[in-house]
Tab-separated table of C-alpha atoms and ligand atoms in Angstrom:
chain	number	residue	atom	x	y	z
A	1	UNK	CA	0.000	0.000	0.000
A	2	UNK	CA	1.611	3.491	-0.846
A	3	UNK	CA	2.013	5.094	2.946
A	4	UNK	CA	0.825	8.283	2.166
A	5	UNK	CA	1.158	9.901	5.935
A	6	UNK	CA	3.166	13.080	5.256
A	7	UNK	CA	5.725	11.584	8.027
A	8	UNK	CA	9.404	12.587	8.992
A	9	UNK	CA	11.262	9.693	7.544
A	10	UNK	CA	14.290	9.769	6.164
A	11	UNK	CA	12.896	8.742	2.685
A	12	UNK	CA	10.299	11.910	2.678
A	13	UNK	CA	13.464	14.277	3.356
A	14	UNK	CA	15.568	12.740	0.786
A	15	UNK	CA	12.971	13.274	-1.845
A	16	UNK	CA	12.544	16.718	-0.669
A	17	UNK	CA	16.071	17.552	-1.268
A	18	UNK	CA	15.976	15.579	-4.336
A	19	UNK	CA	13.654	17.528	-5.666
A	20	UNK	CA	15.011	20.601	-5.231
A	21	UNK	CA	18.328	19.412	-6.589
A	22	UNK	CA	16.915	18.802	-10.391
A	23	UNK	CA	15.023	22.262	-10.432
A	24	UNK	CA	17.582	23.416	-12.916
A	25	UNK	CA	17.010	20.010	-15.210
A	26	UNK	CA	13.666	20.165	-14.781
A	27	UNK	CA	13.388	23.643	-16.327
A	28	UNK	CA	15.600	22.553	-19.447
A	29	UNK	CA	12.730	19.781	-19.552
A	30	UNK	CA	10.027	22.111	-19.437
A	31	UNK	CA	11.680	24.257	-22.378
A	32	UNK	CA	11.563	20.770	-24.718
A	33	UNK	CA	7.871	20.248	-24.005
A	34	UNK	CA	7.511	23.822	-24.910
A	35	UNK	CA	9.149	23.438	-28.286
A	36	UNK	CA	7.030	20.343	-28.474
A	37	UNK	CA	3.952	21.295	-27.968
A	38	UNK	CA	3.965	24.470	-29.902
A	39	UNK	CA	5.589	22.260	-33.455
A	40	UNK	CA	2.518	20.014	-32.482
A	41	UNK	CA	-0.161	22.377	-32.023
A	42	UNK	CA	1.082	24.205	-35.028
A	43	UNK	CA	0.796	21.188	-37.523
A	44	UNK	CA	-2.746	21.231	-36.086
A	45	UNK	CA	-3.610	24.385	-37.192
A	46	UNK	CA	-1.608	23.779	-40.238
A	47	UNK	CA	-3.997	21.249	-41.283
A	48	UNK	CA	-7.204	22.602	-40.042
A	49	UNK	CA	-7.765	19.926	-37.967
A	50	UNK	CA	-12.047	19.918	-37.406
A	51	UNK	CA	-14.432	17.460	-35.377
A	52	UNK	CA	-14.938	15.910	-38.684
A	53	UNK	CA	-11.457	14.581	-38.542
A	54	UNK	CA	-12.199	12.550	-35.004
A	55	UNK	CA	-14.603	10.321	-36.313
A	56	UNK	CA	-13.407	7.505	-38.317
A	57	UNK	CA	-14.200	4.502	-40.576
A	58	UNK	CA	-14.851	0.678	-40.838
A	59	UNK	CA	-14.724	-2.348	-42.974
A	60	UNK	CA	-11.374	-1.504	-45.884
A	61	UNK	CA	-11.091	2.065	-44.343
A	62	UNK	CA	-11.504	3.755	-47.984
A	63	UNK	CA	-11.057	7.393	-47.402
A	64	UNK	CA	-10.755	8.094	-43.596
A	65	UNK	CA	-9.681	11.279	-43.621
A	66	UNK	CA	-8.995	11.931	-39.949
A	67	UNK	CA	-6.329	8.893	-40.826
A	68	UNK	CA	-4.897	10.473	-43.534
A	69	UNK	CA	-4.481	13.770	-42.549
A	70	UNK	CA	-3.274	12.424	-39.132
A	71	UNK	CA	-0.385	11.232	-41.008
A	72	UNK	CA	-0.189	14.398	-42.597
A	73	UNK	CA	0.132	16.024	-38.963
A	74	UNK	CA	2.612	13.674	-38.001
A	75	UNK	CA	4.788	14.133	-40.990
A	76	UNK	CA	4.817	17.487	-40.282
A	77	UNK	CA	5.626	17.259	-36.098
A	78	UNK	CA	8.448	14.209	-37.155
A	79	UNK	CA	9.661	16.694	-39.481
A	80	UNK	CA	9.657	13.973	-42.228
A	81	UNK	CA	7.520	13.851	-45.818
A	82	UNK	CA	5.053	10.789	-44.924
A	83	UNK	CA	3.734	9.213	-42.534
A	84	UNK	CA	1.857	5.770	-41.542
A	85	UNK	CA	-0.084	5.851	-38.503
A	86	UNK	CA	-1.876	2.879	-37.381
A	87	UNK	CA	-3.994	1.014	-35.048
A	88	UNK	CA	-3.496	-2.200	-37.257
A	89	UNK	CA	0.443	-2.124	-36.241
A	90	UNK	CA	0.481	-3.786	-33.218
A	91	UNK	CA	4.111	-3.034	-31.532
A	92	UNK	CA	7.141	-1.098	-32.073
A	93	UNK	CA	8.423	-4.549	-32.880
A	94	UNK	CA	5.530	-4.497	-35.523
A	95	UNK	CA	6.486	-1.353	-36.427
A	96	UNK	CA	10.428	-1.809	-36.849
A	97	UNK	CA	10.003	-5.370	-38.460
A	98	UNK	CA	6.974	-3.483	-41.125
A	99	UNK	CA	9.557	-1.093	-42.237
A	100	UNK	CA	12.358	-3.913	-42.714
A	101	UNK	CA	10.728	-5.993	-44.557
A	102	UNK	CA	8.902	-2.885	-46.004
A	103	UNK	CA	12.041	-1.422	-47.570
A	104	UNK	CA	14.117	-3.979	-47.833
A	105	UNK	CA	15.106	-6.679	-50.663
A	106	UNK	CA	16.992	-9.636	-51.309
A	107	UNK	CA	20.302	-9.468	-51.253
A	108	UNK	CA	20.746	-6.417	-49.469
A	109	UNK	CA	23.184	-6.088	-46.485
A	110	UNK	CA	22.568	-3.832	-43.109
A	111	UNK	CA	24.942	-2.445	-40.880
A	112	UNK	CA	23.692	-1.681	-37.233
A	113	UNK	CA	26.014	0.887	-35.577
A	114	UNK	CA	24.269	0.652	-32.105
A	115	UNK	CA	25.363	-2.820	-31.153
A	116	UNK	CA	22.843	-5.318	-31.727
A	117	UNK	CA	19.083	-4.465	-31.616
A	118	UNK	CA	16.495	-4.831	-29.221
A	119	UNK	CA	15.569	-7.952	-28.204
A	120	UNK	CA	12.479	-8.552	-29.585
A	121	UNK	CA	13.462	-7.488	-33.017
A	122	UNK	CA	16.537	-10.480	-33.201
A	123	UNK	CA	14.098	-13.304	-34.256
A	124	UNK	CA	12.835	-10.541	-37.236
A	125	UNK	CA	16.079	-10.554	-38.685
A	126	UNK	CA	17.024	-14.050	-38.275
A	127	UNK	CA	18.912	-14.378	-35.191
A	128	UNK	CA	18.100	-17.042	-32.560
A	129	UNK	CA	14.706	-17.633	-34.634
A	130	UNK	CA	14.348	-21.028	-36.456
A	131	UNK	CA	15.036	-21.218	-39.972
A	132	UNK	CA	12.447	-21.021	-42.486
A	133	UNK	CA	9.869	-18.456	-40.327
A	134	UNK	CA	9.882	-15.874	-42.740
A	135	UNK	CA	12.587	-13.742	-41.422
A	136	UNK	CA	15.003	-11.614	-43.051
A	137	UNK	CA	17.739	-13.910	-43.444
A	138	UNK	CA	15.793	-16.708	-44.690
A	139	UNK	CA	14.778	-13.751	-47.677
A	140	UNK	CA	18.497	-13.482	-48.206
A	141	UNK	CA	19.217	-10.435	-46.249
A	142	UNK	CA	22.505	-10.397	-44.022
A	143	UNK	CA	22.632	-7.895	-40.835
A	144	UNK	CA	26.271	-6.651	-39.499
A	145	UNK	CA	26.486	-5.133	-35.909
A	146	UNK	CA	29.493	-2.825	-34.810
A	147	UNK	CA	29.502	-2.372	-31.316
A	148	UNK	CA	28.157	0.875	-29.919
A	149	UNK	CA	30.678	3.240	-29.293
A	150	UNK	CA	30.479	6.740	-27.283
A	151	UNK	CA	30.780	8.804	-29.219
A	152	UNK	CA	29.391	7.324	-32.531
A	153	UNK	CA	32.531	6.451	-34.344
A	154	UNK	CA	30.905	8.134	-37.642
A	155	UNK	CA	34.726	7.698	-39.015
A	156	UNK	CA	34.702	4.173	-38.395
A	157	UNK	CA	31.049	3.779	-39.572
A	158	UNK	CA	31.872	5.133	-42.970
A	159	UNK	CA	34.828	3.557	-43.435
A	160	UNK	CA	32.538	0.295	-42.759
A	161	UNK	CA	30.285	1.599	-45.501
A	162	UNK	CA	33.343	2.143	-48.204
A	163	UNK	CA	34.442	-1.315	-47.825
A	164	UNK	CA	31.021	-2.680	-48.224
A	165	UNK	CA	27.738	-2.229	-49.666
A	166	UNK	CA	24.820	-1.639	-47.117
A	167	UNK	CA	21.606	-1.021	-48.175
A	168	UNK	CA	20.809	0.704	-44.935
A	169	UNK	CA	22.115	1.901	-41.626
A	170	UNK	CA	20.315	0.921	-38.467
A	171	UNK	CA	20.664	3.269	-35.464
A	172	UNK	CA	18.824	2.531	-32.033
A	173	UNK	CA	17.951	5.298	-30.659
A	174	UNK	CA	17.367	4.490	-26.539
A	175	UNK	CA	19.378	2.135	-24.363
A	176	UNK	CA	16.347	-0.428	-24.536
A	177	UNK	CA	17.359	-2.761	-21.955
A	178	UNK	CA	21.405	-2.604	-21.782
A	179	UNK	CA	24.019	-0.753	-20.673
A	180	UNK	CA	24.857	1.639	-23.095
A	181	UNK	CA	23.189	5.170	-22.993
A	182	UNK	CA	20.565	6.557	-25.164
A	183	UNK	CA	21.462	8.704	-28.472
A	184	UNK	CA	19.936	12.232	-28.591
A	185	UNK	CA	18.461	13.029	-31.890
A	186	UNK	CA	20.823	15.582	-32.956
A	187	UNK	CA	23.675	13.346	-32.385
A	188	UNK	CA	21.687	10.896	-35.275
A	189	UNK	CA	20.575	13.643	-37.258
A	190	UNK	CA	24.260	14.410	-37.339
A	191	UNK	CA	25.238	11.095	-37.951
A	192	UNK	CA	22.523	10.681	-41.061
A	193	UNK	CA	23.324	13.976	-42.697
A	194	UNK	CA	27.149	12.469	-43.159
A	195	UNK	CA	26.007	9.392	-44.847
A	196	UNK	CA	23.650	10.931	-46.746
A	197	UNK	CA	26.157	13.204	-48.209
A	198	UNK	CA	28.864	10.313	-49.192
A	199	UNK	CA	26.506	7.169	-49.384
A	200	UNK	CA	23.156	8.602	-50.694
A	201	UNK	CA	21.766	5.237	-51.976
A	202	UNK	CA	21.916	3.806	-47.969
A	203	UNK	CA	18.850	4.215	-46.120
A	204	UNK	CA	18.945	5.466	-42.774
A	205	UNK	CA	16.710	3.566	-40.168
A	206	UNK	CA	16.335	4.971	-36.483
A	207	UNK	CA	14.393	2.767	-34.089
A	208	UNK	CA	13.208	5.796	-32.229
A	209	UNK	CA	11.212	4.019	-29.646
A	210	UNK	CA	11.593	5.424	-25.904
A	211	UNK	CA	13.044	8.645	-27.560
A	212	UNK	CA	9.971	10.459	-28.903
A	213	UNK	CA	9.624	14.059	-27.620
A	214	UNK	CA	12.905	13.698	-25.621
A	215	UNK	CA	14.274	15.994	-27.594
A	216	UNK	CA	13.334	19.104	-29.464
A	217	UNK	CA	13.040	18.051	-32.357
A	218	UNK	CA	13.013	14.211	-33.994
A	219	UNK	CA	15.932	12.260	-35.942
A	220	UNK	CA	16.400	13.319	-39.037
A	221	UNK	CA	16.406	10.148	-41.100
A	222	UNK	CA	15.446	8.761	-43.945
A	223	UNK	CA	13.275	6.052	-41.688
A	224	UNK	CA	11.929	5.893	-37.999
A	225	UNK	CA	9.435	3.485	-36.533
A	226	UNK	CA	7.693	3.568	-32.963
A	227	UNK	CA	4.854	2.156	-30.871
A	228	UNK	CA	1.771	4.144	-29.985
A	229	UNK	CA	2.027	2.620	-26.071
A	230	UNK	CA	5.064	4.442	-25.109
A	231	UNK	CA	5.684	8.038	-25.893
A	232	UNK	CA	4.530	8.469	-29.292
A	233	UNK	CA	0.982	7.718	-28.082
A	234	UNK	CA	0.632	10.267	-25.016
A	235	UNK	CA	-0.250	7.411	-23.034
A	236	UNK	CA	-4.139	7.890	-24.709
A	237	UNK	CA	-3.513	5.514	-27.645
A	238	UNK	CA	-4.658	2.032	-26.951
A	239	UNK	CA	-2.866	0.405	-29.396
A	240	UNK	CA	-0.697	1.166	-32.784
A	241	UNK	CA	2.442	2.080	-34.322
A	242	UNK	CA	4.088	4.765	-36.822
A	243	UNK	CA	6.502	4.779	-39.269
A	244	UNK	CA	7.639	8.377	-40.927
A	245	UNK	CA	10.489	9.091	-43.103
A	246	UNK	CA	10.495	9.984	-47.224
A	247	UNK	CA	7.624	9.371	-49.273
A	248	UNK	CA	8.467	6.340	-51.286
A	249	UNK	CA	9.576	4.155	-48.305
A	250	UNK	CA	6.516	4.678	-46.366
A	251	UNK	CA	4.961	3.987	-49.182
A	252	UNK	CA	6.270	0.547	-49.621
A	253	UNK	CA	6.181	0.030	-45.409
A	254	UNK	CA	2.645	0.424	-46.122
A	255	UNK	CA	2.368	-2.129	-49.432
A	256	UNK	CA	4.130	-4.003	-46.797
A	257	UNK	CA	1.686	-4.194	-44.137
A	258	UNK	CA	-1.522	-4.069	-45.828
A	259	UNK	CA	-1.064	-5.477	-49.434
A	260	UNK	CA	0.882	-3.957	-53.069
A	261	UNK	CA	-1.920	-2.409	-54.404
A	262	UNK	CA	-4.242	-0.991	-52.091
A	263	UNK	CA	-0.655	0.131	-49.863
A	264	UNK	CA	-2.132	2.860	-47.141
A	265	UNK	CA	-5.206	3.514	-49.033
A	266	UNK	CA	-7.084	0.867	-46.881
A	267	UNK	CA	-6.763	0.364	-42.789
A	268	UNK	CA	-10.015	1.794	-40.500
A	269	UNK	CA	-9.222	3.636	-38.215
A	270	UNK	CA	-12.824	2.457	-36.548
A	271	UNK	CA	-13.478	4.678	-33.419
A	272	UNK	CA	-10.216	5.595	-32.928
A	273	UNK	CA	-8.860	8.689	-34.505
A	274	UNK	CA	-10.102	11.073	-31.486
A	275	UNK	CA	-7.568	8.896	-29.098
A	276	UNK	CA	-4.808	8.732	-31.844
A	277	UNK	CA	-5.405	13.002	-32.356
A	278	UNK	CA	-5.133	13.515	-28.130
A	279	UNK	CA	-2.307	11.243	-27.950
A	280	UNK	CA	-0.435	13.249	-30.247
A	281	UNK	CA	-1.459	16.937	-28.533
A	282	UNK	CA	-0.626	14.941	-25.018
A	283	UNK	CA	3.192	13.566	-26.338
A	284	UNK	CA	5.193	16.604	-25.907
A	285	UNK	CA	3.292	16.973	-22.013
A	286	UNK	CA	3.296	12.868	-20.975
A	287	UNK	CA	7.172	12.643	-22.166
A	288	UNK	CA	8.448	15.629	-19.972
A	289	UNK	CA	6.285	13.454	-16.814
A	290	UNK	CA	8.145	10.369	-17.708
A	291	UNK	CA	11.496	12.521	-17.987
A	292	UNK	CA	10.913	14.295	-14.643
A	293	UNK	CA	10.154	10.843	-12.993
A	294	UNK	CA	13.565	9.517	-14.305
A	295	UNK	CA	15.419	12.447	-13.201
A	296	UNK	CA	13.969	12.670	-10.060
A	297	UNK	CA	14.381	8.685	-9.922
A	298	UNK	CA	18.087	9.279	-10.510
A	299	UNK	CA	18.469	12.094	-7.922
A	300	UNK	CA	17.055	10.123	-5.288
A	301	UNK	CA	18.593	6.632	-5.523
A	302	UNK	CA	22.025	8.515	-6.035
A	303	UNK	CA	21.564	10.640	-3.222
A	304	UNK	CA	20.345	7.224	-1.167
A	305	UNK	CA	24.071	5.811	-2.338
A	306	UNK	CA	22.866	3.698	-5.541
A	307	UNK	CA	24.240	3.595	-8.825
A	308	UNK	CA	22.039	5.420	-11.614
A	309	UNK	CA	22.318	5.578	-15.396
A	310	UNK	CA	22.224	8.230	-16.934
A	311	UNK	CA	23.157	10.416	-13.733
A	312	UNK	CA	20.101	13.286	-13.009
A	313	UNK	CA	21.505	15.807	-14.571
A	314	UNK	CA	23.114	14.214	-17.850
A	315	UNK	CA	21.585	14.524	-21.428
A	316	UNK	CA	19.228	12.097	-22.550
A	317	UNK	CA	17.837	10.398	-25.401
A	318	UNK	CA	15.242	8.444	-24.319
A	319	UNK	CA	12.878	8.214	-21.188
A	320	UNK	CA	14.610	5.021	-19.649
A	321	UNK	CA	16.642	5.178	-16.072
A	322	UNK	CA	18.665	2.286	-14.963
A	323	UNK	CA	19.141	2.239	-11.089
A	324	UNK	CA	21.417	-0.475	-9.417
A	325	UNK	CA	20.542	-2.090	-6.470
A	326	UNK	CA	23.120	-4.502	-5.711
A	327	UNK	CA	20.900	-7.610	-5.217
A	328	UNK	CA	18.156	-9.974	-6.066
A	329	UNK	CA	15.841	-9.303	-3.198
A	330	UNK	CA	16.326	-5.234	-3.792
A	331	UNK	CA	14.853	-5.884	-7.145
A	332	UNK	CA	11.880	-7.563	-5.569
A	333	UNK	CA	11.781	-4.696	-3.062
A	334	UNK	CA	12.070	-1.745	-5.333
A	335	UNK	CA	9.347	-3.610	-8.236
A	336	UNK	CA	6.998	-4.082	-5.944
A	337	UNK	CA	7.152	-0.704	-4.138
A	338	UNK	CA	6.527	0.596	-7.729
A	339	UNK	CA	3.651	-1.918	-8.207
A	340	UNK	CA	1.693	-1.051	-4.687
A	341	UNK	CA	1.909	2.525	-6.071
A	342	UNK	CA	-0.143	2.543	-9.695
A	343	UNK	CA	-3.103	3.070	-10.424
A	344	UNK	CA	-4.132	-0.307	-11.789
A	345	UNK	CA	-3.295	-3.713	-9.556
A	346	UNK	CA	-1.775	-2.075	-6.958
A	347	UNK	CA	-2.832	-4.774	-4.824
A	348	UNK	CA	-0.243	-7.567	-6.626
A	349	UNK	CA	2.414	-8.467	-6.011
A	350	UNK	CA	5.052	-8.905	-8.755
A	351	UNK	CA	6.848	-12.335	-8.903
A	352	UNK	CA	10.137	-13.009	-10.839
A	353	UNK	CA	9.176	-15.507	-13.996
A	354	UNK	CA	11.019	-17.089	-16.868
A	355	UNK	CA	10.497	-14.821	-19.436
A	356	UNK	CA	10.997	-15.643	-23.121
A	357	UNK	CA	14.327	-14.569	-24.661
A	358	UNK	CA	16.334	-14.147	-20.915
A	359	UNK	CA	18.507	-16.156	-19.912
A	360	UNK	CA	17.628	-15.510	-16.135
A	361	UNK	CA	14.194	-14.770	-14.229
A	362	UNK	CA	13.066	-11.540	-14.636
A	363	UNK	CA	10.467	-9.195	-12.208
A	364	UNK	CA	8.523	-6.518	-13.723
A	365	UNK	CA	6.112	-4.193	-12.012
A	366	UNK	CA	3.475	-2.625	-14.525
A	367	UNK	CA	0.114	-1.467	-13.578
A	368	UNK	CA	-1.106	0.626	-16.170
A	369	UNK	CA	-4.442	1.402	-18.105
A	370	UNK	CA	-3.288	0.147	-20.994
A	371	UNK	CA	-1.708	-3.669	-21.073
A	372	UNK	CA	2.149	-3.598	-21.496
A	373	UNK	CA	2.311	0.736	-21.626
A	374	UNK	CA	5.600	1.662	-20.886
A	375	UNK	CA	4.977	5.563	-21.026
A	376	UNK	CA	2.875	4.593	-17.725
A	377	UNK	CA	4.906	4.194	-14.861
A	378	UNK	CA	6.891	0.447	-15.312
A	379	UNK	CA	9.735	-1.404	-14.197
A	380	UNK	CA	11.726	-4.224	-15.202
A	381	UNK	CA	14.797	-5.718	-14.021
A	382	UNK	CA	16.452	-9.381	-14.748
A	383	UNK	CA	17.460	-11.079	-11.633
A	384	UNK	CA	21.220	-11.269	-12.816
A	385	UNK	CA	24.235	-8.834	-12.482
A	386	UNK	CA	24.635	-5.726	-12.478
A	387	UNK	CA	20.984	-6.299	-10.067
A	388	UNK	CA	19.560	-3.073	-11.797
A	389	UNK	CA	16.283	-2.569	-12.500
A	390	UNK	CA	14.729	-0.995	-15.513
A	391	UNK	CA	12.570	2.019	-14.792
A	392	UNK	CA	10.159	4.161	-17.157
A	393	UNK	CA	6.989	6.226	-17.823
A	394	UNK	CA	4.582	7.977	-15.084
A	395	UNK	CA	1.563	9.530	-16.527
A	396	UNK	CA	2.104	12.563	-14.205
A	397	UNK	CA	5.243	13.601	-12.429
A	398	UNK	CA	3.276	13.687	-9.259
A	399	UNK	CA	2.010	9.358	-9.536
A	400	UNK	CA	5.221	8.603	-10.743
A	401	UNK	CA	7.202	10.177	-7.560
A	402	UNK	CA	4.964	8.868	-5.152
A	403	UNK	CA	5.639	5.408	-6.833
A	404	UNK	CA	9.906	6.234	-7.294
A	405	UNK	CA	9.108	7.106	-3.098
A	406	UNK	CA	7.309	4.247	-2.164
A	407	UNK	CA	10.171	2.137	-3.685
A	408	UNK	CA	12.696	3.488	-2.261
A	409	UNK	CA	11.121	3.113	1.045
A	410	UNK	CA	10.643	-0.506	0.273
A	411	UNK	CA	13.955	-1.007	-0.064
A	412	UNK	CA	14.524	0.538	3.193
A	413	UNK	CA	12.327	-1.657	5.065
A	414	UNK	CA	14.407	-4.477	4.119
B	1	PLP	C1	10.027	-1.216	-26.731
B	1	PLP	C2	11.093	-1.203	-27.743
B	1	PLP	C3	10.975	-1.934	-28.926
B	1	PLP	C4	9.836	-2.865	-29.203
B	1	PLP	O1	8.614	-2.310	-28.974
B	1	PLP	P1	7.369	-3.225	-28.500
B	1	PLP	O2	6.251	-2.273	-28.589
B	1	PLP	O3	7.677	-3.677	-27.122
B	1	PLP	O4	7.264	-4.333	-29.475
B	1	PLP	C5	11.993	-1.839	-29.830
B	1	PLP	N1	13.072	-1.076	-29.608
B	1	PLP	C6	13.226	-0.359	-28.482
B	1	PLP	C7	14.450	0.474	-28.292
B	1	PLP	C8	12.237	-0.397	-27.508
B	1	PLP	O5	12.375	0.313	-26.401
C-alpha cells in the first residue's frame, strides 16, 4: 500500500532535497515540451484539424480522412515527408520489423552501428529464430552489428560503408534494456546527414522508440518506426504504431503491411482517430512526466548511495533510467514498491518468472491502463548482475514520484 502519511522519515526528506536538486534540469525539460507542444499544435492548425477529422471509418477504411491527414500532422511534427499511422500495427516490434521488410530486398546487407538491436526485433532478422519463419535472413538479407561506441565512431562507420555495400544503416535510438546510454536526436541527425552526403543510396533507419519528444526536435532520417504505447501515443492511444520518413519508403512500409496495391489507401481507423489526435497533442506533455520521474528517480537513488544511469543531470535520449541495487531481493523490493503505487493492480504483487528470450528470471512491475504501456509508470529488471532494475513512464510527475518514493522506502524496510 503506498504510505501516504506526510511523516518525517528519512525517505520523505531525501525526496525533498531531491527535488530541489533537479530544479535546474527540470526547467531545461520544461523548455523541450515547450518546443514540443507548440511544433505540435502548429501542424494542427496547419492542417485545419475539425471534429470531422475525429470520427473515423470501418470495414477496408476507404477514405478516412482523420487517418490520412493524421499522417499528414505527423509528418509534419516528425519533421519527415510521410507518414503511416496505425492502429493495425500492433508493436514497435511491428512497427520496426513493417519497415524492414517494407524497404528492404533480397540481397541487401545492413549495418547496425548501435550494437545489436532490441531484443524482440533479433528473431525478425534471423537471429536465434528457427530457420524457415519468414525472417530476413531466410529472404536473403545479411545484418552486421558494430559495437556501440560513445561517441558514434561516424569515421569508423563510414569507413565500414566504403568497404562494403549496405543497403541501410540501423541506429537505435534508446538504451532499450542494456548498458549503453541513449542517443539524442541531434547526435543521429548528425550522424545521417554524413552518410547521406557520401553514401546517398543507404537508407537510414532509427528505431526511435523510448526517444519520442525527448528531444526538441526528432531524428532526421530517412526512416523511424515507434509504438503508440510508449511516448509516441501520449499514453491515450490504446494500441498502434508509426513509421515516418520519405515518401516512397513509407509507401512501400505500407504495401508491406496491408497489401501492393491498395498500400495505405485501406486500414479503419474504426473509433479511434479522437484517441490517436489527443495522444499526439498529449506527447510533448506525458514525455516531460516520464522525464521528470527519471530524473527525479536518478536524484534520489544517487543521493540514497545507488548507482544510476544516466546520472540526473546528464543529457538524454530516451525516457529510460537504470538504477542499481546490488541484489536480487532489492529488485523484488524496489518492483513491488513501484507496483503497490499505480493506479491499476496495486494490490499484486510482482513475482520473478522465466520470461521468453532471458537467460535468467526476470520481475517486472506494470500497472497501467493500458496492457504492457511503458509511457505509464513500469519497471523491469532481470534477476542477474549488475541487479539493476529498468525504470520508465509515469503519466504525471506527481504518480510517478509517489511510486519512485514508495520504492525506495521498500527497499529501506528491508
Ligand atoms: C520497446 C522497444 C521496442 C519494441 O517495442 P514493443 O512495442 O515492445 O514491441 C523496440 N526497440 C526499443 C528500443 C524499444 O524500447
Amino acid at each position: 500500500m503506498v504510505k501516504c502519511d506526510a511523516g518525517f522519515d528519512r525517505i520523505s526528506e531525501a525526496a525533498k532535497a531531491a527535488e530541489a536538486a533537479v530544479k535546474p534540469t527540470f526547467d531545461r525539460i520544461d523548455r523541450v515540451e515547450a518546443a514540443n507542444t507548440k511544433r505540435t499544435l502548429a501542424a494542427f492548425a496547419e492542417y485545419k484539424i475539425s471534429t470531422s477529422h475525429l470520427n473515423g471509418t470501418t470495414g477496408y477504411g476507404y477514405g478516412d480522412m482523420g487517418r490520412d491527414t493524421l499522417e499528414q500532422v505527423y509528418a509534419r511534427v516528425y519533421g519527415s515527408q510521410s507518414a503511416l499511422v496505425r492502429i493495425q500495427i500492433v508493436s514497435g516490434t511491428h512497427a520496426i520489423s513493417t519497415a524492414l521488410f517494407g524497404v528492404l530486398r533480397p540481397g541487401d546487407r545492413v549495418l547496425c552501428v548501435t550494437g545489436k538491436p532490441y531484443d524482440t526485433i533479433l528473431p525478425a532478422i534471423g537471429e536465434g529464430g528457427k530457420k524457415g519463419e519468414g525472417s530476413l535472413r531466410d529472404f536473403g538479407i545479411s545484418f552486421d552489428y558494430m559495437d556501440f561506441c560513445d561517441p558514434l565512431n561516424t569515421g569508423e562507420i563510414k569507413q565500414t560503408l566504403s568497404d562494403k555495400k549496405y543497403r541501410m544503416v540501423y541506429i537505435q535510438r534508446s538504451r532499450g534494456y542494456t548498458l549503453r546510454r541513449s542517443l539524442q536526436s541531434g547526435e543521429i541527425s548528425a550522424l545521417c546527414a554524413e552518410i547521406r552526403e557520401k553514401f546517398p543510396e543507404t537508407i537510414t533507419f532509427v528505431d526511435n522508440c523510448y526517444g519520442e519528444f525527448v528531444n526538441e526536435s526528432e531524428p532526421c532520417a530517412d526512416l523511424l518506426a515507434g509504438s503508440l504505447i510508449k511516448n509516441a501515443g501520449g499514453g491515450i492511444c490504446p494500441c498502434g504504431g508509426y513509421i515516418a520518413g520519405n515518401t516512397e519508403l513509407v509507401e512501400q512500409c505500407a504495401a508491406r503491411l496491408f497489401s501492393v496495391g491498395p498500400g495505405r489507401e485501406v486500414g479503419p481507423s474504426l473509433g479511434y482517430n479522437r484517441e490517436l489526435y489527443t495522444g499526439l497533442f498529449l506527447a510533448p506533455h506525458v514525455t516531460a512526466q516520464n522525464l521528470k520521474v527519471a530524473v527525479f528517480a536518478a536524484q534520489l537513488m544517487s543521493d540514497l548511495g545507488y548507482g544510476v544511469n544516466p546520472a540526473a543531470g546528464a543529457p538524454r535520449g530516451d525516457i529510460v533510467q537504470l538504477l542499481e541495487l546490488g541484489s536480487p531481493a532489492n529488485l523484488t523490493r524496489f518492483c513491488a514498491g513501484i507496483q503497490a503505487a499505480s493506479p491499476v493492480d496495486s494490490y499484486v504483487t510482482p513475482e520473478a518468472w522465466d520470461m521468453p528470450g532471458y537467460d535468467c528470471k526476470v520481475i517486472m512491475a506494470a500497472g497501467g491502463f493500458i496492457s504492457g504501456s511503458s509511457t505509464e509508470i513500469s519497471a523491469d529488471a532481470p534477476l542477474r548482475e549488475p541487479y539493476a532494475v529498468w525504470l520508465q513512464g509515469g503519466l504525471t510527475y506527481q504518480s510517478g514520484k509517489l511510486a519512485v518514493i514508495n520504492a525506495a522506502r521498500a527497499l529501506q524496510e528491508s
